[in-house]
Short mmCIF file of C-alpha atoms and ligand atoms in Angstrom, two decimals:
data_model
loop_
_atom_site.label_atom_id
_atom_site.label_comp_id
_atom_site.label_asym_id
_atom_site.label_seq_id
_atom_site.Cartn_x
_atom_site.Cartn_y
_atom_site.Cartn_z
CA MET S 26 13.34 -13.03 10.68
CA GLY S 27 12.46 -13.66 7.53
CA ILE S 28 14.64 -15.68 5.20
CA PHE S 29 15.69 -12.20 3.15
CA ASN S 30 16.55 -10.86 6.10
CA ARG S 31 18.49 -13.38 7.69
CA LYS S 32 20.83 -14.01 4.32
CA GLN S 33 21.28 -10.32 4.27
CA LYS S 34 22.64 -10.31 7.56
CA ARG S 35 25.56 -13.33 7.39
CA ALA S 36 26.36 -11.89 4.10
CA GLY S 37 26.93 -8.70 5.46
CA GLN S 38 25.66 -6.76 3.47
CA ALA S 39 23.14 -3.69 3.18
CA LEU S 40 19.84 -4.45 2.02
CA SER S 41 21.19 -2.92 -1.67
CA VAL S 42 18.97 -4.87 -3.48
CA LEU S 43 16.19 -3.43 -0.83
CA PRO S 44 13.27 -1.60 -2.80
CA ARG S 45 12.57 1.39 -1.18
CA HIS S 46 8.43 1.04 -2.27
CA ILE S 47 7.13 -1.98 -1.94
CA ALA S 48 2.84 -1.58 -2.94
CA ILE S 49 0.45 -4.36 -2.68
CA ILE S 50 -2.65 -4.69 -3.90
CA MET S 51 -4.82 -6.87 -0.78
CA ASP S 52 -6.23 -9.24 -2.89
CA GLY S 53 -7.97 -12.49 -1.92
CA ASN S 54 -10.34 -12.00 1.88
CA GLY S 55 -13.34 -12.71 -0.06
CA ARG S 56 -12.26 -15.85 -1.44
CA TRP S 57 -10.53 -16.95 2.17
CA ALA S 58 -13.47 -16.10 3.73
CA ARG S 59 -15.60 -18.31 1.55
CA LYS S 60 -13.24 -21.24 1.43
CA ARG S 61 -13.74 -21.24 5.22
CA SER S 62 -17.77 -20.68 5.02
CA LEU S 63 -16.78 -17.48 6.67
CA PRO S 64 -18.87 -13.98 5.66
CA ARG S 65 -16.47 -11.77 3.04
CA THR S 66 -16.09 -9.36 5.91
CA ALA S 67 -14.07 -11.86 7.82
CA GLY S 68 -11.44 -11.99 4.95
CA HIS S 69 -10.99 -8.31 5.46
CA SER S 70 -10.86 -8.45 9.30
CA VAL S 71 -7.81 -10.84 9.07
CA GLY S 72 -6.50 -8.83 6.22
CA ALA S 73 -6.27 -6.04 8.06
CA GLU S 74 -4.60 -8.26 10.48
CA THR S 75 -1.80 -9.43 7.57
CA PHE S 76 -1.73 -5.77 6.56
CA ARG S 77 -0.74 -4.82 10.49
CA ARG S 78 1.91 -7.95 10.25
CA ILE S 79 3.79 -7.12 6.99
CA ALA S 80 4.04 -2.99 7.94
CA SER S 81 6.12 -4.23 10.87
CA TYR S 82 8.02 -6.65 8.63
CA CYS S 83 8.92 -3.82 6.40
CA ARG S 84 9.74 -1.25 8.99
CA LYS S 85 12.16 -3.99 10.18
CA LEU S 86 13.53 -4.23 7.27
CA GLY S 87 13.98 -0.77 6.54
CA VAL S 88 11.59 -0.54 3.45
CA GLU S 89 10.71 2.93 3.33
CA TYR S 90 7.48 3.07 1.87
CA LEU S 91 5.20 0.70 1.95
CA THR S 92 1.66 1.65 0.44
CA VAL S 93 -1.76 -0.84 0.01
CA TYR S 94 -4.80 -0.51 -2.05
CA ALA S 95 -7.58 -0.69 1.10
CA PHE S 96 -10.54 0.59 -0.29
CA SER S 97 -10.98 1.47 -4.44
CA THR S 98 -12.81 4.34 -5.78
CA GLU S 99 -14.89 1.33 -7.42
CA ASN S 100 -15.06 -0.78 -4.19
CA TRP S 101 -18.52 1.39 -3.58
CA LYS S 102 -20.10 -1.03 -5.82
CA ARG S 103 -20.11 -3.55 -3.44
CA SER S 104 -23.03 -4.48 -1.01
CA LYS S 105 -23.85 -1.71 2.04
CA GLU S 106 -22.69 -4.08 4.61
CA GLU S 107 -19.54 -5.34 2.84
CA VAL S 108 -18.43 -0.67 2.47
CA SER S 109 -19.36 -0.22 6.11
CA SER S 110 -17.41 -3.26 7.84
CA ILE S 111 -14.20 -2.56 5.54
CA MET S 112 -14.59 1.42 6.76
CA SER S 113 -15.12 0.13 10.65
CA LEU S 114 -11.52 -1.96 10.09
CA LEU S 115 -10.01 1.46 9.01
CA ARG S 116 -10.96 3.56 11.69
CA ARG S 117 -10.14 1.02 14.50
CA TYR S 118 -6.77 0.28 12.97
CA LEU S 119 -6.71 4.28 12.55
CA MET S 120 -7.43 4.23 16.55
CA GLU S 121 -5.21 1.81 17.51
CA ALA S 122 -2.45 3.47 15.08
CA ILE S 123 -3.10 6.80 17.40
CA ASP S 124 -1.86 4.99 19.98
CA SER S 125 0.80 2.93 18.91
CA MET S 126 2.31 4.94 16.52
CA GLU S 127 5.56 6.15 18.31
CA ARG S 128 6.13 2.55 19.54
CA GLU S 129 5.35 0.80 15.97
CA GLN S 130 7.66 3.63 14.25
CA VAL S 131 5.67 3.73 11.07
CA ARG S 132 4.19 6.28 10.21
CA ILE S 133 0.56 6.56 8.07
CA LYS S 134 -0.48 8.47 5.72
CA ILE S 135 -3.69 8.34 3.39
CA LEU S 136 -3.73 8.14 0.39
CA GLY S 137 -7.05 8.80 -2.25
CA ASP S 138 -10.42 11.27 -2.19
CA THR S 139 -10.87 11.35 1.79
CA SER S 140 -13.97 14.64 1.64
CA VAL S 141 -16.25 12.03 0.82
CA LEU S 142 -15.20 9.91 4.23
CA ASP S 143 -17.67 9.95 7.35
CA GLU S 144 -16.71 13.13 9.47
CA ASP S 145 -15.67 10.38 12.35
CA LEU S 146 -13.22 8.78 10.03
CA ARG S 147 -11.80 11.95 8.86
CA GLU S 148 -11.23 13.51 12.08
CA LEU S 149 -9.74 9.92 12.68
CA ILE S 150 -6.96 10.40 9.59
CA ASP S 151 -6.22 13.96 10.48
CA ARG S 152 -5.20 12.87 13.81
CA THR S 153 -3.23 9.99 12.25
CA GLU S 154 -1.09 12.33 9.68
CA ALA S 155 -0.91 15.17 12.33
CA ILE S 156 0.79 12.16 14.64
CA SER S 157 2.58 11.30 11.69
CA GLY S 158 4.25 14.09 11.42
CA THR S 159 5.82 14.16 14.83
CA ILE S 160 7.29 10.66 14.34
CA HIS S 161 11.05 10.20 13.30
CA THR S 162 11.59 6.89 11.04
CA LYS S 163 12.06 5.56 8.63
CA THR S 164 9.16 3.33 7.43
CA GLN S 165 5.90 5.23 6.08
CA ALA S 166 2.36 3.23 5.37
CA ASN S 167 0.34 4.92 2.98
CA LEU S 168 -2.86 3.45 2.90
CA CYS S 169 -5.29 4.35 -0.19
CA ILE S 170 -8.79 4.95 0.46
CA ASN S 171 -11.04 5.65 -2.00
CA TYR S 172 -8.02 5.62 -4.52
CA GLY S 173 -8.03 5.12 -8.10
CA GLY S 174 -5.24 6.02 -10.32
CA ARG S 175 -6.96 7.32 -12.67
CA ALA S 176 -9.38 9.64 -10.22
CA GLU S 177 -5.67 10.78 -9.01
CA ILE S 178 -4.52 11.87 -12.55
CA ILE S 179 -7.05 14.16 -13.11
CA HIS S 180 -7.12 15.81 -9.34
CA ALA S 181 -3.43 16.35 -10.04
CA VAL S 182 -4.15 18.07 -13.41
CA LYS S 183 -6.92 20.24 -11.47
CA ALA S 184 -4.73 21.06 -8.98
CA TRP S 185 -2.07 22.27 -11.24
CA MET S 186 -4.39 24.50 -12.91
CA GLY S 187 -5.84 25.84 -10.14
CA ASP S 188 -2.21 26.93 -9.01
CA LYS S 189 -1.25 29.97 -10.13
CA GLY S 190 2.01 29.79 -9.76
CA ALA S 191 2.50 26.82 -11.01
CA PRO S 192 5.67 25.45 -13.05
CA GLU S 193 5.00 23.94 -16.93
CA LEU S 194 3.28 20.54 -16.70
CA THR S 195 5.94 19.00 -17.20
CA GLU S 196 6.41 14.65 -15.60
CA GLU S 197 7.59 15.79 -12.55
CA THR S 198 5.43 18.76 -12.05
CA LEU S 199 2.55 16.53 -11.90
CA ALA S 200 4.18 14.18 -9.67
CA ASN S 201 3.99 16.87 -7.80
CA TYR S 202 0.27 17.13 -7.46
CA LEU S 203 -0.36 13.62 -6.87
CA TYR S 204 -1.36 12.03 -3.50
CA THR S 205 2.32 10.82 -3.58
CA ALA S 206 4.17 13.78 -3.99
CA GLY S 207 7.62 13.71 -2.32
CA MET S 208 8.07 9.95 -2.57
CA PRO S 209 9.68 7.66 -4.70
CA ASP S 210 7.77 5.80 -7.37
CA PRO S 211 7.34 2.15 -5.81
CA ASP S 212 9.96 -0.33 -7.01
CA LEU S 213 7.65 -3.36 -5.97
CA VAL S 214 3.92 -3.70 -6.87
CA ILE S 215 2.51 -7.24 -5.40
CA ARG S 216 -0.77 -9.10 -6.25
CA PRO S 217 -1.55 -11.85 -4.29
CA SER S 218 -4.46 -14.28 -4.87
CA GLY S 219 -3.99 -15.18 -8.70
CA GLU S 220 -5.12 -12.55 -10.49
CA ILE S 221 -2.43 -10.81 -12.98
CA ARG S 222 -4.25 -7.46 -13.06
CA ILE S 223 -3.06 -3.24 -11.73
CA SER S 224 -7.07 -2.69 -11.12
CA ASN S 225 -6.39 1.29 -11.27
CA PHE S 226 -3.31 0.84 -9.07
CA LEU S 227 -0.76 3.69 -8.77
CA LEU S 228 -0.91 3.49 -12.50
CA TRP S 229 0.88 6.87 -13.10
CA GLN S 230 3.49 5.99 -10.45
CA SER S 231 4.00 2.23 -11.22
CA ALA S 232 5.04 2.81 -15.21
CA TYR S 233 8.60 1.20 -14.33
CA SER S 234 7.71 -0.95 -10.99
CA GLU S 235 8.75 -4.50 -11.06
CA PHE S 236 5.45 -6.86 -10.53
CA TYR S 237 5.34 -9.65 -8.57
CA PHE S 238 2.38 -12.43 -8.68
CA THR S 239 1.56 -14.88 -6.48
CA ASP S 240 -1.77 -17.08 -6.31
CA THR S 241 -1.36 -16.95 -1.54
CA LEU S 242 -4.50 -15.03 -1.12
CA TRP S 243 -3.57 -11.97 0.73
CA PRO S 244 -4.73 -12.88 4.60
CA ASP S 245 -2.36 -16.15 4.40
CA PHE S 246 0.00 -13.79 3.03
CA ASP S 247 2.94 -13.48 5.72
CA GLU S 248 7.20 -12.24 6.18
CA ARG S 249 8.17 -15.75 4.12
CA GLU S 250 6.07 -14.42 1.45
CA LEU S 251 6.93 -11.28 1.41
CA ASP S 252 10.77 -12.88 1.52
CA ARG S 253 9.63 -14.70 -2.25
CA ALA S 254 8.85 -11.52 -3.44
CA LEU S 255 11.96 -9.69 -2.14
CA GLU S 256 14.67 -12.21 -3.49
CA ALA S 257 12.33 -12.38 -7.17
CA TYR S 258 12.89 -8.80 -6.63
CA ALA S 259 16.73 -8.90 -6.21
CA ARG S 260 17.00 -10.83 -9.36
CA ARG S 261 15.50 -8.66 -11.58
CA ASP S 262 17.52 -6.38 -14.28
CA ARG S 263 16.05 -2.91 -14.13
CA ARG S 264 16.78 -0.72 -17.17
CA PHE S 265 13.94 1.72 -16.93
CA GLY S 266 13.79 1.73 -20.97
CA GLY S 267 17.55 2.05 -21.19
CA VAL S 268 20.25 -0.79 -22.17
CA LYS S 269 21.91 -2.57 -19.98
CA GLY S 270 25.94 -1.00 -19.04
C1 LIG E 305 -9.97 -7.38 -2.08
O1 LIG E 305 -10.20 -8.43 -2.08
C2 LIG E 305 -9.91 -6.39 -0.63
C3 LIG E 305 -10.46 -5.32 -0.28
C4 LIG E 305 -11.50 -4.75 -1.42
C5 LIG E 305 -10.56 -4.88 0.80
C6 LIG E 305 -9.11 -4.67 1.65
C7 LIG E 305 -9.24 -4.24 3.12
C8 LIG E 305 -8.90 -4.44 4.07
C9 LIG E 305 -7.56 -5.62 4.06
C10 LIG E 305 -8.81 -4.45 5.09
C11 LIG E 305 -8.60 -2.53 5.84
C12 LIG E 305 -7.38 -2.46 5.50
C13 LIG E 305 -6.75 -2.11 6.68
C14 LIG E 305 -5.55 -1.91 6.52
C15 LIG E 305 -7.07 -1.53 8.29
P1 LIG E 305 -11.19 -8.89 -2.33
O2 LIG E 305 -12.42 -8.00 -1.13
O3 LIG E 305 -11.98 -8.15 -3.59
O4 LIG E 305 -11.47 -10.55 -2.38
P2 LIG E 305 -12.30 -11.65 -2.96
O5 LIG E 305 -11.27 -10.86 -4.45
O6 LIG E 305 -11.41 -12.78 -2.83
O7 LIG E 305 -13.39 -11.47 -3.56
#
């Protein structure tokens, strides 16, 4: 149990300042590997384990949504070997999730344009999401695959234009055509590895998110690190463009 959880328990408080939705850019896998003279793919492999661990911790804390950037629309520019290694990790993760979802109590959803992925991966995604639909748990992990914030907005606008019965275009309407339809916007966006940019991640949804940056590389990110982010978040004064009451 991490510090944040322990403190809250001790205080006998509900986790009132716990974000409902945490989003993470899982950055720094390549640098983690290079520091150890390992191939970049080794960093992704440990990064996938870190994701499992953090998803499980989010479930323990009662976080409702954890969204991670696993593969962006720009990541196709990487070497064939690296792309295929990330796809293999996703395959392996989904295969394991199909068997363990009931036990782990974390639903899984994929966000992004999956139409260009290999057929076997698309089938695994369909099976994972079908099982997720039968699991009644508070926590959902969203894996962004072939995801880009700009592409998502274009996709939503096109879907709205193609929908004969669509209501007038408002912010609420458009939100209902995004991959995240029905979910709250992320309260907290975390980017490890010392990079301070958004990289086309959840552009629409992060309009009022709090941001947390740390130098820790994603494979080294752990429960304590998430506690630190949650403690920083709990101290933030969120005004959503208004003034303090
Ligand atoms: C960014 O680090 C990471 C990625 C582009 C890939 C993330 C993928 C995984 C962690 C594996 C698959 C995920 C799951 C959930 C099974 P980087 O490679 O850009 O690192 P660098 O900036 O240090 O080079």
